[in-house]
PDB file of C-alpha atoms in Angstrom:
ATOM      1  CA  UNK A 164     -16.596 -10.161  47.856  1.00 50.00           C
ATOM      2  CA  UNK A 165     -13.451  -8.983  49.836  1.00 60.00           C
ATOM      3  CA  UNK A 166     -10.964 -11.380  50.996  1.00 70.00           C
ATOM      4  CA  UNK A 167     -12.568 -11.463  54.591  1.00 75.00           C
ATOM      5  CA  UNK A 168     -15.234 -13.013  53.295  1.00 82.00           C
ATOM      6  CA  UNK A 169     -13.426 -15.699  51.663  1.00 87.00           C
ATOM      7  CA  UNK A 170     -12.380 -16.018  54.840  1.00 89.00           C
ATOM      8  CA  UNK A 171     -15.877 -16.397  56.522  1.00 91.00           C
ATOM      9  CA  UNK A 172     -16.352 -18.759  53.865  1.00 92.00           C
ATOM     10  CA  UNK A 173     -14.165 -21.174  54.676  1.00 92.00           C
ATOM     11  CA  UNK A 174     -14.684 -20.796  58.545  1.00 93.00           C
ATOM     12  CA  UNK A 175     -18.166 -21.183  58.128  1.00 94.00           C
ATOM     13  CA  UNK A 176     -17.390 -24.642  56.006  1.00 94.00           C
ATOM     14  CA  UNK A 177     -14.869 -25.462  58.951  1.00 95.00           C
ATOM     15  CA  UNK A 178     -17.283 -24.612  61.984  1.00 95.00           C
ATOM     16  CA  UNK A 179     -20.326 -25.791  60.417  1.00 95.00           C
ATOM     17  CA  UNK A 180     -19.996 -28.159  57.606  1.00 92.00           C
ATOM     18  CA  UNK A 181     -19.424 -31.204  59.952  1.00 92.00           C
ATOM     19  CA  UNK A 182     -23.229 -30.305  61.695  1.00 95.00           C
ATOM     20  CA  UNK A 183     -26.179 -32.511  60.503  1.00 96.00           C
ATOM     21  CA  UNK A 184     -28.413 -30.451  58.078  1.00 97.00           C
ATOM     22  CA  UNK A 185     -31.527 -32.826  57.278  1.00 97.00           C
ATOM     23  CA  UNK A 186     -33.302 -32.835  53.778  1.00 97.00           C
ATOM     24  CA  UNK A 187     -36.634 -32.161  53.575  1.00 98.00           C
ATOM     25  CA  UNK A 188     -36.496 -29.253  56.219  1.00 98.00           C
ATOM     26  CA  UNK A 189     -37.161 -25.567  56.025  1.00 98.00           C
ATOM     27  CA  UNK A 190     -34.104 -23.260  57.959  1.00 98.00           C
ATOM     28  CA  UNK A 191     -35.247 -20.390  58.904  1.00 98.00           C
ATOM     29  CA  UNK A 192     -32.317 -17.927  58.370  1.00 98.00           C
ATOM     30  CA  UNK A 193     -31.918 -14.622  60.672  1.00 98.00           C
ATOM     31  CA  UNK A 194     -29.931 -12.068  58.722  1.00 97.00           C
ATOM     32  CA  UNK A 195     -28.165  -8.874  59.429  1.00 97.00           C
ATOM     33  CA  UNK A 196     -30.386  -5.979  60.091  1.00 96.00           C
ATOM     34  CA  UNK A 197     -27.807  -3.573  58.955  1.00 94.00           C
ATOM     35  CA  UNK A 198     -24.202  -4.609  59.494  1.00 95.00           C
ATOM     36  CA  UNK A 199     -23.287  -7.510  57.165  1.00 94.00           C
ATOM     37  CA  UNK A 200     -20.545  -8.773  59.688  1.00 94.00           C
ATOM     38  CA  UNK A 201     -23.507 -10.100  61.912  1.00 96.00           C
ATOM     39  CA  UNK A 202     -24.379 -12.897  59.736  1.00 96.00           C
ATOM     40  CA  UNK A 203     -23.203 -16.395  61.401  1.00 96.00           C
ATOM     41  CA  UNK A 204     -21.226 -18.775  60.103  1.00 96.00           C
ATOM     42  CA  UNK A 205     -24.373 -21.606  60.089  1.00 97.00           C
ATOM     43  CA  UNK A 206     -26.360 -18.860  58.250  1.00 97.00           C
ATOM     44  CA  UNK A 207     -23.629 -18.746  55.910  1.00 97.00           C
ATOM     45  CA  UNK A 208     -22.955 -22.483  55.545  1.00 97.00           C
ATOM     46  CA  UNK A 209     -26.815 -23.287  55.014  1.00 98.00           C
ATOM     47  CA  UNK A 210     -27.763 -20.621  52.420  1.00 97.00           C
ATOM     48  CA  UNK A 211     -24.409 -21.798  50.557  1.00 96.00           C
ATOM     49  CA  UNK A 212     -25.834 -25.828  51.116  1.00 97.00           C
ATOM     50  CA  UNK A 213     -29.742 -25.256  50.438  1.00 98.00           C
ATOM     51  CA  UNK A 214     -31.434 -26.405  47.409  1.00 97.00           C
ATOM     52  CA  UNK A 215     -33.410 -23.536  47.178  1.00 98.00           C
ATOM     53  CA  UNK A 216     -33.621 -20.254  49.199  1.00 98.00           C
ATOM     54  CA  UNK A 217     -37.358 -18.410  49.783  1.00 98.00           C
ATOM     55  CA  UNK A 218     -36.831 -14.625  50.286  1.00 96.00           C
ATOM     56  CA  UNK A 219     -38.776 -11.765  51.069  1.00 95.00           C
ATOM     57  CA  UNK A 220     -37.002  -9.883  48.351  1.00 96.00           C
ATOM     58  CA  UNK A 221     -35.392 -11.807  45.711  1.00 96.00           C
ATOM     59  CA  UNK A 222     -33.008  -8.920  44.758  1.00 95.00           C
ATOM     60  CA  UNK A 223     -32.301  -7.874  48.230  1.00 95.00           C
ATOM     61  CA  UNK A 224     -31.359 -11.357  48.857  1.00 96.00           C
ATOM     62  CA  UNK A 225     -29.008 -11.713  46.234  1.00 95.00           C
ATOM     63  CA  UNK A 226     -27.002  -8.769  47.160  1.00 94.00           C
ATOM     64  CA  UNK A 227     -26.505 -10.447  50.566  1.00 95.00           C
ATOM     65  CA  UNK A 228     -25.788 -13.620  49.116  1.00 95.00           C
ATOM     66  CA  UNK A 229     -23.148 -11.674  46.617  1.00 93.00           C
ATOM     67  CA  UNK A 230     -21.497  -9.590  49.268  1.00 92.00           C
ATOM     68  CA  UNK A 231     -20.693 -12.634  51.156  1.00 93.00           C
ATOM     69  CA  UNK A 232     -19.514 -14.512  48.355  1.00 92.00           C
ATOM     70  CA  UNK A 233     -22.228 -16.465  47.549  1.00 93.00           C
ATOM     71  CA  UNK A 234     -22.968 -16.939  43.584  1.00 88.00           C
ATOM     72  CA  UNK A 235     -26.660 -18.964  43.727  1.00 89.00           C
ATOM     73  CA  UNK A 236     -28.102 -18.992  40.219  1.00 88.00           C
ATOM     74  CA  UNK A 237     -31.761 -16.858  39.936  1.00 83.00           C
ATOM     75  CA  UNK A 238     -33.839 -19.533  39.533  1.00 89.00           C
ATOM     76  CA  UNK A 239     -32.400 -21.084  43.262  1.00 95.00           C
ATOM     77  CA  UNK A 240     -34.456 -17.957  44.615  1.00 97.00           C
ATOM     78  CA  UNK A 241     -37.814 -18.076  45.621  1.00 97.00           C
ATOM     79  CA  UNK A 242     -40.157 -14.887  46.260  1.00 97.00           C
ATOM     80  CA  UNK A 243     -41.819 -15.277  49.383  1.00 97.00           C
ATOM     81  CA  UNK A 244     -43.207 -12.167  50.555  1.00 95.00           C
ATOM     82  CA  UNK A 245     -46.595 -10.997  52.291  1.00 92.00           C
ATOM     83  CA  UNK A 246     -48.555 -10.570  49.329  1.00 95.00           C
ATOM     84  CA  UNK A 247     -48.269 -14.405  48.183  1.00 96.00           C
ATOM     85  CA  UNK A 248     -47.063 -15.994  51.487  1.00 96.00           C
ATOM     86  CA  UNK A 249     -49.847 -18.537  51.504  1.00 94.00           C
ATOM     87  CA  UNK A 250     -49.141 -19.484  48.069  1.00 96.00           C
ATOM     88  CA  UNK A 251     -45.759 -19.611  47.860  1.00 97.00           C
ATOM     89  CA  UNK A 252     -45.656 -21.781  51.078  1.00 97.00           C
ATOM     90  CA  UNK A 253     -47.173 -24.695  49.167  1.00 97.00           C
ATOM     91  CA  UNK A 254     -44.680 -24.308  46.632  1.00 97.00           C
ATOM     92  CA  UNK A 255     -42.083 -24.665  49.403  1.00 98.00           C
ATOM     93  CA  UNK A 256     -43.613 -27.534  51.168  1.00 98.00           C
ATOM     94  CA  UNK A 257     -43.709 -29.186  48.075  1.00 98.00           C
ATOM     95  CA  UNK A 258     -39.849 -29.037  47.522  1.00 98.00           C
ATOM     96  CA  UNK A 259     -39.956 -30.040  51.130  1.00 98.00           C
ATOM     97  CA  UNK A 260     -41.902 -33.166  50.863  1.00 98.00           C
ATOM     98  CA  UNK A 261     -39.416 -33.994  47.840  1.00 98.00           C
ATOM     99  CA  UNK A 262     -36.516 -33.931  49.981  1.00 98.00           C
ATOM    100  CA  UNK A 263     -34.971 -30.343  49.426  1.00 98.00           C
ATOM    101  CA  UNK A 264     -33.218 -28.124  52.145  1.00 98.00           C
ATOM    102  CA  UNK A 265     -35.144 -24.665  51.630  1.00 98.00           C
ATOM    103  CA  UNK A 266     -33.870 -21.623  53.395  1.00 98.00           C
ATOM    104  CA  UNK A 267     -36.523 -18.675  54.563  1.00 98.00           C
ATOM    105  CA  UNK A 268     -34.434 -15.251  54.871  1.00 97.00           C
ATOM    106  CA  UNK A 269     -36.485 -12.153  55.193  1.00 95.00           C
ATOM    107  CA  UNK A 270     -34.999  -8.907  54.302  1.00 95.00           C
ATOM    108  CA  UNK A 271     -33.333  -8.231  57.685  1.00 95.00           C
ATOM    109  CA  UNK A 272     -32.952  -9.322  60.817  1.00 96.00           C
ATOM    110  CA  UNK A 273     -35.120 -12.753  62.280  1.00 96.00           C
ATOM    111  CA  UNK A 274     -38.344 -13.903  59.556  1.00 96.00           C
ATOM    112  CA  UNK A 275     -41.599 -14.455  61.324  1.00 94.00           C
ATOM    113  CA  UNK A 276     -41.326 -12.111  63.913  1.00 91.00           C
ATOM    114  CA  UNK A 277     -42.534  -8.727  62.336  1.00 87.00           C
ATOM    115  CA  UNK A 278     -41.175  -9.908  58.743  1.00 89.00           C
ATOM    116  CA  UNK A 279     -43.382 -12.464  56.652  1.00 93.00           C
ATOM    117  CA  UNK A 280     -42.583 -16.197  57.558  1.00 96.00           C
ATOM    118  CA  UNK A 281     -44.803 -17.337  60.446  1.00 96.00           C
ATOM    119  CA  UNK A 282     -47.276 -18.224  57.401  1.00 96.00           C
ATOM    120  CA  UNK A 283     -44.554 -20.095  56.142  1.00 98.00           C
ATOM    121  CA  UNK A 284     -43.662 -21.901  59.036  1.00 98.00           C
ATOM    122  CA  UNK A 285     -47.082 -22.701  60.076  1.00 97.00           C
ATOM    123  CA  UNK A 286     -47.473 -24.742  56.647  1.00 98.00           C
ATOM    124  CA  UNK A 287     -44.810 -26.569  57.130  1.00 98.00           C
ATOM    125  CA  UNK A 288     -45.307 -27.646  60.218  1.00 98.00           C
ATOM    126  CA  UNK A 289     -48.792 -28.647  58.987  1.00 98.00           C
ATOM    127  CA  UNK A 290     -47.436 -30.743  56.598  1.00 98.00           C
ATOM    128  CA  UNK A 291     -45.722 -32.535  59.498  1.00 98.00           C
ATOM    129  CA  UNK A 292     -41.996 -31.382  57.946  1.00 98.00           C
ATOM    130  CA  UNK A 293     -39.281 -29.978  60.024  1.00 98.00           C
ATOM    131  CA  UNK A 294     -38.114 -26.649  60.895  1.00 98.00           C
ATOM    132  CA  UNK A 295     -34.890 -25.475  62.001  1.00 98.00           C
ATOM    133  CA  UNK A 296     -34.258 -21.857  63.637  1.00 98.00           C
ATOM    134  CA  UNK A 297     -30.884 -20.414  62.541  1.00 98.00           C
ATOM    135  CA  UNK A 298     -30.361 -17.638  65.295  1.00 97.00           C
ATOM    136  CA  UNK A 299     -28.967 -14.660  64.856  1.00 96.00           C
ATOM    137  CA  UNK A 300     -29.624 -10.291  64.489  1.00 96.00           C
ATOM    138  CA  UNK A 301     -32.941  -9.242  66.022  1.00 96.00           C
ATOM    139  CA  UNK A 302     -34.138  -5.721  66.176  1.00 96.00           C
ATOM    140  CA  UNK A 303     -35.967  -6.357  68.729  1.00 96.00           C
ATOM    141  CA  UNK A 304     -33.487  -7.742  71.276  1.00 96.00           C
ATOM    142  CA  UNK A 305     -30.782  -5.491  69.822  1.00 97.00           C
ATOM    143  CA  UNK A 306     -32.958  -2.500  71.791  1.00 97.00           C
ATOM    144  CA  UNK A 307     -33.803  -4.338  74.336  1.00 96.00           C
ATOM    145  CA  UNK A 308     -29.915  -5.115  75.350  1.00 95.00           C
ATOM    146  CA  UNK A 309     -29.303  -1.609  75.649  1.00 96.00           C
ATOM    147  CA  UNK A 310     -32.333  -0.252  77.070  1.00 95.00           C
ATOM    148  CA  UNK A 311     -31.802  -1.455  80.724  1.00 91.00           C
ATOM    149  CA  UNK A 312     -35.912  -1.394  80.718  1.00 87.00           C
ATOM    150  CA  UNK A 313     -36.444  -4.438  83.021  1.00 69.00           C
ATOM    151  CA  UNK A 314     -33.662  -4.769  85.384  1.00 57.00           C
ATOM    152  CA  UNK A 315     -35.917  -5.869  88.307  1.00 54.00           C
ATOM    153  CA  UNK A 316     -37.823  -8.733  89.068  1.00 53.00           C
ATOM    154  CA  UNK A 317     -40.735  -6.321  89.126  1.00 49.00           C
ATOM    155  CA  UNK A 318     -40.111  -5.244  85.866  1.00 52.00           C
ATOM    156  CA  UNK A 319     -39.463  -8.834  84.732  1.00 70.00           C
ATOM    157  CA  UNK A 320     -40.259  -9.673  81.149  1.00 85.00           C
ATOM    158  CA  UNK A 321     -41.431  -7.467  77.816  1.00 92.00           C
ATOM    159  CA  UNK A 322     -44.314  -7.403  75.413  1.00 94.00           C
ATOM    160  CA  UNK A 323     -43.178  -7.081  71.443  1.00 96.00           C
ATOM    161  CA  UNK A 324     -46.139  -4.709  69.950  1.00 97.00           C
ATOM    162  CA  UNK A 325     -44.495  -4.276  66.624  1.00 96.00           C
ATOM    163  CA  UNK A 326     -45.908  -1.827  64.352  1.00 97.00           C
ATOM    164  CA  UNK A 327     -49.082   0.172  65.882  1.00 97.00           C
ATOM    165  CA  UNK A 328     -52.053   0.782  63.788  1.00 96.00           C
ATOM    166  CA  UNK A 329     -51.427   3.502  60.812  1.00 95.00           C
ATOM    167  CA  UNK A 330     -54.834   5.095  61.738  1.00 95.00           C
ATOM    168  CA  UNK A 331     -55.032   7.993  64.056  1.00 93.00           C
ATOM    169  CA  UNK A 332     -57.815   6.793  65.718  1.00 92.00           C
ATOM    170  CA  UNK A 333     -56.880   2.943  66.260  1.00 94.00           C
ATOM    171  CA  UNK A 334     -53.114   4.022  66.751  1.00 94.00           C
ATOM    172  CA  UNK A 335     -54.483   6.293  69.772  1.00 93.00           C
ATOM    173  CA  UNK A 336     -56.261   3.426  71.063  1.00 93.00           C
ATOM    174  CA  UNK A 337     -53.052   1.385  71.214  1.00 94.00           C
ATOM    175  CA  UNK A 338     -51.344   4.009  73.129  1.00 95.00           C
ATOM    176  CA  UNK A 339     -53.949   3.941  75.810  1.00 92.00           C
ATOM    177  CA  UNK A 340     -53.747   0.368  75.844  1.00 92.00           C
ATOM    178  CA  UNK A 341     -49.814   0.390  76.409  1.00 94.00           C
ATOM    179  CA  UNK A 342     -50.374   3.021  79.023  1.00 92.00           C
ATOM    180  CA  UNK A 343     -51.704   0.394  81.231  1.00 89.00           C
ATOM    181  CA  UNK A 344     -49.253  -2.276  80.349  1.00 90.00           C
ATOM    182  CA  UNK A 345     -46.673  -2.699  83.563  1.00 88.00           C
ATOM    183  CA  UNK A 346     -44.185  -4.107  81.583  1.00 91.00           C
ATOM    184  CA  UNK A 347     -41.673  -3.028  79.050  1.00 94.00           C
ATOM    185  CA  UNK A 348     -43.014  -2.858  75.335  1.00 96.00           C
ATOM    186  CA  UNK A 349     -40.953  -2.989  72.095  1.00 97.00           C
ATOM    187  CA  UNK A 350     -42.009  -1.102  69.016  1.00 98.00           C
ATOM    188  CA  UNK A 351     -41.070  -0.757  65.334  1.00 98.00           C
ATOM    189  CA  UNK A 352     -41.487   2.290  63.218  1.00 98.00           C
ATOM    190  CA  UNK A 353     -40.700   3.197  59.697  1.00 97.00           C
ATOM    191  CA  UNK A 354     -39.411   7.020  59.300  1.00 97.00           C
ATOM    192  CA  UNK A 355     -42.258   8.141  57.121  1.00 97.00           C
ATOM    193  CA  UNK A 356     -44.589   7.103  60.357  1.00 97.00           C
ATOM    194  CA  UNK A 357     -42.176   8.144  63.258  1.00 98.00           C
ATOM    195  CA  UNK A 358     -44.018  11.847  63.812  1.00 97.00           C
ATOM    196  CA  UNK A 359     -46.920  10.208  64.276  1.00 97.00           C
ATOM    197  CA  UNK A 360     -45.970   7.766  66.472  1.00 97.00           C
ATOM    198  CA  UNK A 361     -44.304  10.256  68.549  1.00 97.00           C
ATOM    199  CA  UNK A 362     -47.297  12.138  68.426  1.00 95.00           C
ATOM    200  CA  UNK A 363     -49.750   9.273  69.907  1.00 96.00           C
ATOM    201  CA  UNK A 364     -46.742   8.661  72.381  1.00 96.00           C
ATOM    202  CA  UNK A 365     -46.066  11.727  73.806  1.00 95.00           C
ATOM    203  CA  UNK A 366     -49.917  11.269  75.607  1.00 93.00           C
ATOM    204  CA  UNK A 367     -47.651   8.683  78.036  1.00 94.00           C
ATOM    205  CA  UNK A 368     -45.875  11.828  79.312  1.00 94.00           C
ATOM    206  CA  UNK A 369     -42.942  11.127  81.802  1.00 94.00           C
ATOM    207  CA  UNK A 370     -42.904   7.429  80.670  1.00 95.00           C
ATOM    208  CA  UNK A 371     -39.226   6.508  79.115  1.00 96.00           C
ATOM    209  CA  UNK A 372     -38.980   5.526  76.029  1.00 97.00           C
ATOM    210  CA  UNK A 373     -35.627   4.277  74.565  1.00 98.00           C
ATOM    211  CA  UNK A 374     -35.062   4.877  70.917  1.00 98.00           C
ATOM    212  CA  UNK A 375     -33.102   2.692  68.540  1.00 98.00           C
ATOM    213  CA  UNK A 376     -32.092   4.117  65.109  1.00 98.00           C
ATOM    214  CA  UNK A 377     -30.585   2.510  62.413  1.00 97.00           C
ATOM    215  CA  UNK A 378     -29.335  -0.057  64.711  1.00 98.00           C
ATOM    216  CA  UNK A 379     -26.020  -1.891  63.979  1.00 97.00           C
ATOM    217  CA  UNK A 380     -25.410   1.009  60.770  1.00 96.00           C
ATOM    218  CA  UNK A 381     -22.557   3.574  60.325  1.00 94.00           C
ATOM    219  CA  UNK A 382     -25.232   6.323  62.009  1.00 95.00           C
ATOM    220  CA  UNK A 383     -26.600   4.184  64.541  1.00 97.00           C
ATOM    221  CA  UNK A 384     -27.879   6.024  67.335  1.00 98.00           C
ATOM    222  CA  UNK A 385     -29.479   5.428  70.872  1.00 98.00           C
ATOM    223  CA  UNK A 386     -31.508   7.740  72.928  1.00 98.00           C
ATOM    224  CA  UNK A 387     -33.833   7.486  76.129  1.00 97.00           C
ATOM    225  CA  UNK A 388     -36.155  10.513  76.514  1.00 97.00           C
ATOM    226  CA  UNK A 389     -39.696  10.774  77.997  1.00 96.00           C
ATOM    227  CA  UNK A 390     -42.701  10.183  75.777  1.00 96.00           C
ATOM    228  CA  UNK A 391     -43.796  13.695  75.871  1.00 96.00           C
ATOM    229  CA  UNK A 392     -40.451  14.746  75.215  1.00 97.00           C
ATOM    230  CA  UNK A 393     -40.039  12.634  71.767  1.00 98.00           C
ATOM    231  CA  UNK A 394     -41.752  15.158  69.507  1.00 97.00           C
ATOM    232  CA  UNK A 395     -39.193  17.840  70.491  1.00 97.00           C
ATOM    233  CA  UNK A 396     -36.159  15.115  69.992  1.00 98.00           C
ATOM    234  CA  UNK A 397     -36.984  14.356  66.791  1.00 98.00           C
ATOM    235  CA  UNK A 398     -37.677  17.789  65.712  1.00 97.00           C
ATOM    236  CA  UNK A 399     -34.119  19.153  66.714  1.00 97.00           C
ATOM    237  CA  UNK A 400     -32.021  17.534  64.206  1.00 97.00           C
ATOM    238  CA  UNK A 401     -33.808  16.383  60.780  1.00 96.00           C
ATOM    239  CA  UNK A 402     -31.379  13.320  60.897  1.00 96.00           C
ATOM    240  CA  UNK A 403     -33.324  11.760  64.001  1.00 97.00           C
ATOM    241  CA  UNK A 404     -36.415  11.185  61.791  1.00 96.00           C
ATOM    242  CA  UNK A 405     -34.302   8.890  59.172  1.00 95.00           C
ATOM    243  CA  UNK A 406     -33.793   4.986  59.247  1.00 95.00           C
ATOM    244  CA  UNK A 407     -35.634   2.447  60.420  1.00 96.00           C
ATOM    245  CA  UNK A 408     -36.672   2.200  64.346  1.00 98.00           C
ATOM    246  CA  UNK A 409     -36.956  -0.096  67.313  1.00 98.00           C
ATOM    247  CA  UNK A 410     -38.255   1.676  70.468  1.00 98.00           C
ATOM    248  CA  UNK A 411     -38.622   0.258  74.157  1.00 98.00           C
ATOM    249  CA  UNK A 412     -41.350   1.854  76.400  1.00 97.00           C
ATOM    250  CA  UNK A 413     -39.703   1.148  79.556  1.00 95.00           C
ATOM    251  CA  UNK A 414     -42.252  -0.389  82.515  1.00 91.00           C
ATOM    252  CA  UNK A 415     -44.641   2.293  84.102  1.00 81.00           C
ATOM    253  CA  UNK A 416     -44.536   2.320  88.072  1.00 67.00           C
ATOM    254  CA  UNK A 417     -48.047   3.997  87.952  1.00 56.00           C
ATOM    255  CA  UNK A 418     -49.110   1.211  85.282  1.00 47.00           C
ATOM    256  CA  UNK A 419     -48.352  -1.429  88.171  1.00 47.00           C
ATOM    257  CA  UNK A 420     -51.065  -2.114  91.121  1.00 49.00           C
ATOM    258  CA  UNK A 421     -49.498  -1.487  94.286  1.00 50.00           C
ATOM    259  CA  UNK A 422     -47.767  -4.319  96.072  1.00 58.00           C
ATOM    260  CA  UNK A 423     -49.465  -4.984  99.531  1.00 66.00           C
ATOM    261  CA  UNK A 424     -47.015  -7.779 100.370  1.00 80.00           C
ATOM    262  CA  UNK A 425     -49.828 -10.097 100.875  1.00 81.00           C
ATOM    263  CA  UNK A 426     -48.474 -12.740  98.122  1.00 82.00           C
ATOM    264  CA  UNK A 427     -45.373 -12.974  99.087  1.00 82.00           C
ATOM    265  CA  UNK A 428     -46.500 -13.235 102.779  1.00 86.00           C
ATOM    266  CA  UNK A 429     -48.624 -16.322 101.984  1.00 85.00           C
ATOM    267  CA  UNK A 430     -45.353 -18.265 100.585  1.00 81.00           C
ATOM    268  CA  UNK A 431     -43.163 -17.128 103.709  1.00 85.00           C
ATOM    269  CA  UNK A 432     -46.167 -18.165 106.198  1.00 88.00           C
ATOM    270  CA  UNK A 433     -45.322 -21.952 104.620  1.00 83.00           C
ATOM    271  CA  UNK A 434     -41.994 -22.232 105.753  1.00 79.00           C
ATOM    272  CA  UNK A 435     -41.757 -19.166 108.768  1.00 88.00           C
ATOM    273  CA  UNK A 436     -43.144 -18.199 111.949  1.00 91.00           C
ATOM    274  CA  UNK A 437     -45.643 -15.089 111.824  1.00 92.00           C
ATOM    275  CA  UNK A 438     -43.231 -12.666 112.826  1.00 91.00           C
ATOM    276  CA  UNK A 439     -40.720 -13.532 110.661  1.00 89.00           C
ATOM    277  CA  UNK A 440     -42.798 -13.726 107.656  1.00 87.00           C
ATOM    278  CA  UNK A 441     -44.582 -10.387 108.200  1.00 89.00           C
ATOM    279  CA  UNK A 442     -40.919  -9.070 109.069  1.00 88.00           C
ATOM    280  CA  UNK A 443     -39.105 -10.152 105.496  1.00 84.00           C
ATOM    281  CA  UNK A 444     -42.645  -9.210 103.616  1.00 83.00           C
ATOM    282  CA  UNK A 445     -42.860  -5.641 104.700  1.00 83.00           C
ATOM    283  CA  UNK A 446     -39.255  -5.121 103.963  1.00 78.00           C
ATOM    284  CA  UNK A 447     -39.339  -6.234 100.828  1.00 75.00           C
ATOM    285  CA  UNK A 448     -42.633  -4.664  99.553  1.00 74.00           C
ATOM    286  CA  UNK A 449     -42.951  -1.429 101.734  1.00 73.00           C
ATOM    287  CA  UNK A 450     -46.355  -2.671 102.681  1.00 81.00           C
ATOM    288  CA  UNK A 451     -47.530  -1.455 106.484  1.00 85.00           C
ATOM    289  CA  UNK A 452     -46.027  -4.254 109.131  1.00 87.00           C
ATOM    290  CA  UNK A 453     -49.167  -4.235 110.874  1.00 89.00           C
ATOM    291  CA  UNK A 454     -51.719  -4.704 108.065  1.00 87.00           C
ATOM    292  CA  UNK A 455     -49.311  -7.497 106.832  1.00 89.00           C
ATOM    293  CA  UNK A 456     -49.412  -8.821 110.757  1.00 90.00           C
ATOM    294  CA  UNK A 457     -53.224  -8.989 110.662  1.00 89.00           C
ATOM    295  CA  UNK A 458     -53.387 -10.402 107.307  1.00 89.00           C
ATOM    296  CA  UNK A 459     -51.137 -13.057 108.930  1.00 90.00           C
ATOM    297  CA  UNK A 460     -53.572 -13.747 111.478  1.00 90.00           C
ATOM    298  CA  UNK A 461     -56.199 -14.234 108.498  1.00 87.00           C
ATOM    299  CA  UNK A 462     -54.175 -16.500 106.590  1.00 85.00           C
ATOM    300  CA  UNK A 463     -52.998 -18.937 109.413  1.00 82.00           C
ATOM    301  CA  UNK A 464     -56.625 -18.426 110.999  1.00 76.00           C
ATOM    302  CA  UNK A 465     -58.389 -19.780 107.323  1.00 64.00           C
ATOM    303  CA  UNK A 466     -55.243 -22.582 106.992  1.00 57.00           C
ATOM    304  CA  UNK A 467     -56.177 -23.867 110.769  1.00 51.00           C
TER     305      UNK A 467
END
């Protein structure tokens, strides 16, 4: 452990130690997605005081703990991954029912989003026991924050799609669905499959895609390209196909239905005269003023 993490542990005890950490609770702990400095003070404190730590890979979590200066006996680490989650969750429930504090950490980022953990949380809640989130690093929010993909009200919100199917036909069908999705879409992909994903997304043509590669790590790379250009962008440098990927498919104006302004017009008519409501609705939506005026007369006639 470096001196900096000795200071971090002291800071964690000072900053988080006075807070209440109920017994018999599951603590869902976000861990760094690459840069170890992204671990939170509260995460350090909970990983230190927990009676047991359930983890996706005990070796990976033990390495993280040691890097942060936390020495835990091997018996306090419980393997809980996609192949044993249902059974291991019951073991965690029994420990919680006995009054223990149990932390859960996946290999990187926030558990139970694309990593294991959702079944564990569901089992704990079904047993009437408490689940406490410890927020922190997430590739989903990290890539969204630098994509600039949903900047206006028309593009509000995003969809998390995660990993698309591995089979070519199912992946192509999923991409067809993305073509009809007007909001930003967050995708995840592994290095050995990024070429196949790029080939499938190329069908979306000029729609923009922000690629986040090796986020928070030394060789982090962020680029925005047209979907049609993604295969060529990857092929231009072998390094671009290495590492873990988080991607944002930008909103598609073609996928959004044209705004005829009538929804806004109906709201404005509740407070304003017809001419004022029509003028504002036309300016906001770009819809023809004459069409909006006729619609306003119909709405007023229906109301009366």
